[in-house]
C-alpha positions as a printed Julia matrix, in Angstrom:
483×3 Matrix{Float64}:
   0.0    0.0     0.0
   2.84   2.4     0.84
   4.41   1.72   -2.58
   1.09   2.66   -4.22
   0.91   5.87   -2.23
   4.49   6.83   -3.1
   3.9    6.07   -6.8
   0.74   8.18   -6.84
   2.53  11.14   -5.28
   5.5   10.74   -7.64
   3.17  10.92  -10.65
   1.64  14.12   -9.27
   5.02  15.78   -8.81
   6.28  14.7   -12.24
   3.28  16.28  -13.96
   4.11  19.67  -12.53
   7.82  19.34  -13.13
   6.93  19.04  -16.82
   4.74  22.17  -16.81
   6.47  24.68  -19.08
   7.32  27.3   -16.46
   9.44  30.09  -17.83
  12.38  30.99  -15.62
  13.04  34.1   -17.65
   9.68  35.81  -17.0
   9.34  36.25  -20.76
   5.93  37.56  -21.76
   4.72  38.11  -25.3
   1.47  39.79  -24.33
   0.02  41.88  -27.08
  -1.9   44.37  -24.96
   0.52  45.05  -22.12
   0.1   48.41  -20.4
   2.02  47.42  -17.29
   4.21  49.79  -15.28
   7.49  48.28  -13.96
   8.2   48.89  -10.27
  11.26  48.54   -8.04
  13.64  48.34  -10.98
  16.06  50.73   -9.27
  15.76  49.13   -5.8
  16.44  45.57   -7.0
  19.94  44.46   -7.97
  18.65  41.32   -9.71
  20.9   39.02   -7.63
  19.46  35.81   -6.26
  19.48  35.92   -2.47
  19.32  32.29   -1.33
  19.87  33.11    2.35
  16.82  35.36    2.53
  14.79  32.78    0.59
  15.66  29.84    2.86
  15.39  31.76    6.12
  12.17  33.36    4.86
  10.84  29.82    4.36
  11.91  28.65    7.83
  10.58  31.63    9.79
   6.85  30.88    9.18
   7.44  27.23   10.12
   9.08  28.17   13.41
   6.45  30.84   14.17
   3.51  28.52   13.43
   5.09  25.71   15.45
   5.72  27.95   18.48
   2.14  29.24   18.31
   0.7   25.73   18.15
   2.87  24.48   21.02
   2.65  27.42   23.41
  -0.72  29.02   22.63
  -2.92  26.3    21.12
  -1.23  23.53   23.18
  -1.54  21.14   20.23
  -0.15  17.67   20.95
   0.65  17.08   17.27
   3.12  20.01   17.36
   5.07  18.72   20.4
   7.65  16.72   18.47
   9.76  14.43   20.69
  13.49  14.14   20.05
  13.13  10.51   18.89
  10.74  11.55   16.1
  12.9   14.54   15.21
  16.05  12.43   14.9
  14.43   9.62   12.87
  12.09  11.39   10.4
  12.42   8.82    7.62
  10.93   6.09    9.79
   7.53   7.66    9.13
   5.45   6.98    6.01
   3.17   9.41    4.11
  -0.59   8.87    4.24
  -3.8   10.85    3.71
  -5.04  12.67    6.79
  -8.55  13.66    7.92
  -7.88  17.09    9.41
 -10.36  19.94    9.4
 -11.29  20.87    5.83
 -10.31  24.54    6.31
  -6.86  23.56    7.6
  -6.13  21.09    4.8
  -7.36  22.97    1.76
  -6.95  26.68    2.59
  -4.38  27.09    5.36
  -1.92  24.64    3.8
  -1.99  26.39    0.39
  -1.54  29.68    2.25
   1.38  28.27    4.25
   2.95  26.96    1.05
   2.49  30.38   -0.54
   4.59  31.94    2.24
   7.52  29.67    1.3
   7.01  30.41   -2.38
   6.75  34.19   -1.96
   9.88  34.26    0.23
  11.79  32.71   -2.68
  10.22  34.93   -5.34
  10.88  38.03   -3.21
  14.55  36.95   -3.19
  14.75  36.95   -7.02
  14.61  33.16   -7.39
  12.89  31.96  -10.56
   9.76  29.83  -10.43
  11.49  26.45  -10.6
  13.82  27.45   -7.76
  10.88  28.85   -5.79
   8.98  25.58   -6.23
  12.08  23.82   -4.92
  12.08  26.02   -1.8
   8.36  25.33   -1.38
   8.92  21.57   -1.65
  11.73  21.82    0.91
   9.47  23.73    3.28
   6.73  21.12    2.85
   9.15  18.29    3.62
  10.6   19.99    6.7
   7.15  20.77    8.11
   5.63  17.33    7.56
   8.65  15.32    8.75
  10.08  17.55   11.52
   7.31  19.8    12.88
   4.46  17.29   13.35
   4.16  14.09   15.39
   1.59  12.6    13.0
   2.47  10.72    9.84
   3.43  13.0     6.91
   0.31  13.9     4.96
   0.09  13.26    1.21
  -2.74  15.75    0.77
  -0.89  18.44    2.77
   2.26  17.97    0.69
   0.24  18.33   -2.5
  -1.91  21.29   -1.48
   1.02  23.16    0.11
   3.17  22.61   -2.99
   0.77  23.14   -5.92
  -1.7   25.27   -3.95
   1.22  27.31   -2.62
   2.32  28.0    -6.19
  -1.17  29.07   -7.3
  -1.88  31.22   -4.24
   1.67  32.57   -4.09
   1.68  33.73   -7.72
  -1.69  35.46   -7.4
  -1.03  37.08   -4.04
   2.5   38.26   -4.85
   1.23  40.0    -7.98
  -1.71  41.53   -6.13
   0.59  42.7    -3.33
   2.47  44.9    -5.8
  -0.83  46.34   -7.04
  -1.87  46.96   -3.42
   1.44  48.61   -2.57
   1.05  50.92   -5.57
  -2.3   52.1    -4.16
  -1.57  51.88   -0.41
   1.91  50.81    0.66
   1.18  48.92    3.95
  -1.39  46.68    2.25
   1.3   45.26   -0.03
   3.22  43.96    3.0
   0.04  42.55    4.58
  -0.67  40.47    1.46
   2.98  39.41    1.16
   4.23  38.98    4.78
   7.58  37.28    3.91
   8.58  40.47    2.14
   9.31  42.25    5.44
  12.01  39.66    6.19
  13.44  39.11    2.71
  13.69  42.85    2.08
  15.55  43.3     5.38
  18.06  40.52    4.62
  18.56  41.05    0.88
  18.01  44.8     0.71
  15.93  44.26   -2.43
  12.29  44.96   -3.14
  10.54  42.4    -5.37
  10.39  43.5    -8.99
   7.21  43.31  -11.01
   4.59  45.4   -12.75
   1.47  47.26  -11.7
  -1.56  48.56  -13.54
  -2.66  45.03  -14.46
  -6.08  44.87  -12.76
  -8.58  44.41  -15.58
 -11.67  44.19  -13.37
 -12.27  44.44   -9.62
 -15.81  44.11   -8.25
 -17.44  43.62   -4.86
 -20.89  42.04   -4.49
 -23.32  42.02   -1.57
 -25.98  39.27   -1.69
 -29.09  38.83    0.45
 -30.87  35.55   -0.22
 -32.56  32.37    0.93
 -31.64  28.7     0.43
 -33.29  25.28    0.62
 -31.7   21.83    0.34
 -32.9   18.26   -0.03
 -30.95  15.03    0.43
 -32.25  11.52   -0.3
 -30.66   8.07   -0.23
 -31.78   5.13   -2.33
 -33.31   3.3     0.62
 -36.77   4.07    1.94
 -35.48   3.14    5.4
 -33.54   6.43    5.47
 -35.89   9.38    5.47
 -35.05  12.29    3.16
 -33.36  15.23    4.9
 -34.59  18.72    4.12
 -33.06  21.96    5.4
 -34.11  25.57    4.94
 -32.03  28.68    5.51
 -34.57  31.53    5.47
 -32.08  34.37    5.04
 -28.34  34.78    4.51
 -25.93  37.63    3.75
 -22.95  36.98    1.46
 -20.27  39.43    0.28
 -17.67  38.41   -2.3
 -14.91  39.98   -4.36
 -13.8   39.17   -7.91
 -10.42  40.18   -9.31
  -9.52  39.73  -12.98
  -5.8   40.24  -13.52
  -5.16  41.33  -17.12
  -7.6   40.83  -19.95
  -8.48  37.1   -20.25
  -9.26  37.42  -23.95
  -6.55  37.68  -26.57
  -3.82  36.93  -24.04
  -0.54  35.59  -25.46
   2.1   34.78  -22.87
   4.62  32.22  -21.57
   4.55  33.84  -18.13
   2.55  31.62  -15.69
  -0.27  33.47  -13.98
   0.32  36.6   -16.02
  -3.45  36.32  -16.42
  -5.7   34.96  -13.67
  -9.18  35.3   -12.21
  -9.9   35.04   -8.5
 -13.22  35.06   -6.64
 -13.43  34.88   -2.86
 -16.5   35.21   -0.67
 -18.26  34.2     2.48
 -21.73  34.11    3.9
 -23.62  33.81    7.14
 -27.3   33.28    7.74
 -30.05  31.8     9.84
 -30.91  28.12    9.89
 -34.47  26.91   10.41
 -33.13  24.59   13.12
 -34.01  21.29   11.43
 -30.58  20.24   10.16
 -28.85  17.3    11.83
 -25.43  18.84   11.36
 -22.06  18.12   12.86
 -22.46  20.49   15.83
 -25.29  22.09   17.75
 -24.48  25.59   16.49
 -25.19  24.43   12.93
 -28.85  24.02   13.87
 -29.11  27.79   14.09
 -26.32  29.28   11.95
 -25.62  28.88    8.23
 -22.03  29.55    7.08
 -20.33  29.62    3.68
 -16.77  30.31    2.49
 -15.71  29.79   -1.13
 -12.79  30.33   -3.48
 -12.85  29.93   -7.26
  -9.7   30.76   -9.19
  -7.89  29.97  -12.41
  -4.55  31.07  -13.79
  -3.13  30.66  -17.29
   0.15  28.73  -17.23
   0.74  29.68  -20.85
  -1.57  30.87  -23.62
  -1.74  31.75  -27.28
  -4.0   34.24  -29.03
  -4.98  32.83  -32.45
  -6.67  35.14  -34.94
 -10.25  33.98  -35.48
 -11.5   37.25  -36.97
 -11.56  40.97  -36.28
 -14.42  40.8   -33.81
 -13.01  37.89  -31.76
 -10.38  37.99  -29.01
  -9.29  34.45  -28.15
  -6.94  32.8   -25.66
  -6.07  29.09  -25.82
  -3.67  27.37  -23.44
  -3.03  25.54  -20.21
  -4.84  26.57  -17.04
  -4.66  25.66  -13.35
  -7.93  25.82  -11.39
  -7.99  25.98   -7.58
 -11.47  25.77   -6.0
 -12.68  25.47   -2.42
 -16.07  25.54   -0.71
 -16.78  25.09    3.01
 -20.46  25.45    3.75
 -23.08  24.18    6.15
 -24.24  21.74    3.46
 -21.14  21.13    1.37
 -17.39  20.45    1.53
 -15.42  20.68   -1.72
 -11.85  21.31   -2.84
 -10.05  20.85   -6.15
  -6.7   21.57   -7.75
  -7.03  20.82  -11.45
  -4.64  21.54  -14.34
  -5.95  21.32  -17.86
  -6.9   22.99  -21.14
  -8.79  26.27  -21.47
 -10.22  28.4   -24.24
 -11.42  31.93  -23.53
 -13.1   34.09  -26.16
 -14.77  37.47  -26.44
 -17.02  38.18  -29.44
 -17.6   41.88  -30.07
 -20.85  43.0   -31.71
 -22.02  46.52  -32.58
 -24.04  47.08  -29.38
 -23.05  44.15  -27.18
 -20.44  41.49  -26.56
 -20.34  37.87  -25.47
 -17.57  36.47  -23.28
 -17.22  32.73  -22.76
 -14.74  30.22  -21.41
 -14.43  26.45  -21.26
 -11.97  24.58  -19.03
 -11.41  20.81  -19.17
  -9.16  19.71  -16.33
  -8.03  16.79  -14.19
  -8.86  17.21  -10.51
  -5.78  15.41   -9.2
  -6.68  15.3    -5.5
 -10.08  16.73   -4.63
 -12.66  16.23   -1.93
 -16.42  16.18   -1.61
 -18.61  15.71    1.45
 -19.4   12.08    2.19
 -23.12  11.52    2.83
 -22.87   9.37    5.94
 -20.38  11.81    7.42
 -22.01  15.13    6.57
 -25.55  13.75    6.9
 -25.07  10.99    9.47
 -27.93   8.5     9.54
 -26.55   7.26   12.84
 -25.11  10.1    14.9
 -22.94   7.6    16.79
 -21.03   6.59   13.64
 -17.25   6.99   13.95
 -15.25   8.73   11.22
 -12.21  10.92   10.67
 -13.93  13.8     8.91
 -16.95  14.56    6.79
 -15.32  14.37    3.35
 -13.91  11.79    0.97
 -10.89  12.13   -1.33
 -11.43  11.66   -5.05
  -9.71  12.08   -8.38
 -11.31  12.7   -11.77
 -12.49  15.3   -14.26
 -13.43  18.91  -13.75
 -15.2   20.97  -16.41
 -15.99  24.66  -16.15
 -18.1   26.8   -18.45
 -18.64  30.56  -18.22
 -20.89  32.63  -20.48
 -21.69  36.34  -20.24
 -23.7   38.67  -22.48
 -23.14  42.4   -21.95
 -25.21  45.11  -23.63
 -24.07  48.68  -24.1
 -27.38  49.63  -22.42
 -26.18  48.28  -19.11
 -27.86  44.87  -19.16
 -25.88  41.73  -18.33
 -26.78  38.03  -18.28
 -24.23  35.61  -16.84
 -24.1   31.83  -16.42
 -21.3   29.94  -14.61
 -20.88  26.17  -14.19
 -18.32  24.1   -12.28
 -18.87  20.34  -12.75
 -16.87  17.5   -11.18
 -16.84  13.74  -11.73
 -14.51  11.66   -9.61
 -13.85   8.24   -8.15
 -12.94   7.96   -4.49
  -9.21   7.31   -3.97
  -8.92   3.76   -2.54
  -5.91   4.31   -0.26
  -7.44   7.52    1.12
 -10.58   5.67    2.26
 -11.78   6.45    5.78
 -13.36   3.95    8.16
 -17.06   3.33    7.42
 -16.68   4.92    3.97
 -17.72   3.16    0.77
 -15.87   3.82   -2.46
 -17.73   4.96   -5.55
 -18.34   7.62   -8.18
 -19.39  11.08   -7.06
 -20.8   13.61   -9.52
 -21.53  17.17   -8.4
 -21.84  20.64   -9.86
 -22.3   24.29   -8.93
 -24.12  26.57  -11.34
 -25.06  30.23  -11.13
 -27.32  32.44  -13.23
 -27.18  36.22  -12.75
 -29.18  38.99  -14.41
 -28.19  42.55  -13.62
 -28.7   46.16  -14.67
 -26.09  48.84  -14.18
 -27.27  52.09  -12.62
 -24.05  53.87  -13.55
 -20.42  53.01  -14.26
 -19.88  51.93  -10.65
 -23.08  50.37   -9.27
 -25.26  47.53  -10.59
 -28.26  45.68   -9.14
 -29.05  42.08   -9.92
 -30.89  38.83   -9.31
 -28.86  35.69   -8.57
 -29.83  32.04   -8.76
 -27.48  29.29   -7.5
 -27.93  25.52   -7.82
 -25.92  22.63   -6.36
 -26.55  19.06   -7.59
 -24.92  15.83   -6.5
 -25.36  12.15   -7.33
 -23.15   9.65   -5.52
 -23.04   6.02   -6.67
 -21.39   3.91   -3.98
 -20.24   0.31   -4.25
 -21.22  -0.82   -0.74
 -23.58   1.88    0.46
 -26.83   3.48   -0.62
 -26.67   5.91   -3.51
 -27.34   9.52   -2.61
 -28.97  12.45   -4.4
 -28.59  16.0    -3.09
 -29.81  19.38   -4.27
 -29.41  22.87   -2.8
 -31.02  25.9    -4.38
 -30.7   29.55   -3.41
 -31.94  32.83   -4.78
 -30.6   36.27   -3.98
 -30.74  39.97   -4.63
 -27.38  41.68   -4.93
 -25.68  45.01   -5.39
 -22.36  45.1    -7.26
 -19.76  47.79   -6.83
 -17.17  48.04   -9.58
 -13.92  49.46   -8.28
 -11.91  48.93  -11.47
């Protein structure tokens, strides 16, 4: 079994080693209007000391916090474990979903940004990130090294680190302290190396903030009549979210990874009707929601399909996460993308299609998230899977201020056998998130709209009852366009 786990992880790493990452930062973008920054303050030298110490500092700080403040047993590493790290074998863990699939990518991004701040190229920065992952999993925890943590810290750290480091320069250009808040390792690397990270600003193509007020209802049913359907209602919720589009997605031609990306982050809180048999008593009264949807172009080409069409075709990396009262989901999926804008006389259509492989993803497991028997024992309320991810985005925009938008994220995966938890059945799990928005702009800054969101899931298990789940919500929203 351990050989199978090691082989699986080796395949994952080899895929990303082969990704054509340009060490020279060469971009062939046709529509660049970027402004270089810190050219005079950066000597261009690679500062390995600041990179490696900038990677170690977060590990030491997090470890000291967990030992002395949180009093976490897993962080109290005995000398025997510390001196014999290779006696331990990687496995999948069942930690809290937020820790595994958001905090670990963020922690990996700190290693990555420390290296990039020190003028290391992307391959070198990925090497520093991998080193940080290894040191943390083998020397700073008493538990077995985690395959999923290694993956999400490494690949997630690259995705988050590239986006955040670029946005930190934009933030610094507008308000200097915010740039350091987004890129914390910079305070250390700049002190040691004396160099500010080079880059460009003026790349924000679109920046919007939405405020939703809505209601949601869900329904879950197993194949057996012996298990009664579960129905939950959330009468009202409030959900803000931000969307950042970095450079124009359409007609983008570049070898520079993440020189074009889209990032959406939001949260929500609301009232529960008190009928849900959730994982804790507070969930009977409170609805919560946190989500991340992002994609970055690894490389792209802009073929000429006519004067009224702006097209990008290339490789994309999608990183998605959702932690909600009803749903757990995470995905890191590289694949193919086509993005196109069609310009008409009084309107335009923008659309995208992504076809990706969700290498290690999760979805909520029915008997964990909706326990039929509340005394059932389990590690956590999700199952690991691998499979396809498809995304489709379509938007029609009129010069009269009308907009119709449809978004779809669809996943199909088989549960990973050697990541199976106790009491879990393997099987195929199909689920999707779709969203339909109709809005009218009041002026160049403010729009009002109607939103409609739908979640569907069908799980086909080998040794357990099949499950169907649906969650539907409707909302009113106001959108503020900042850029």
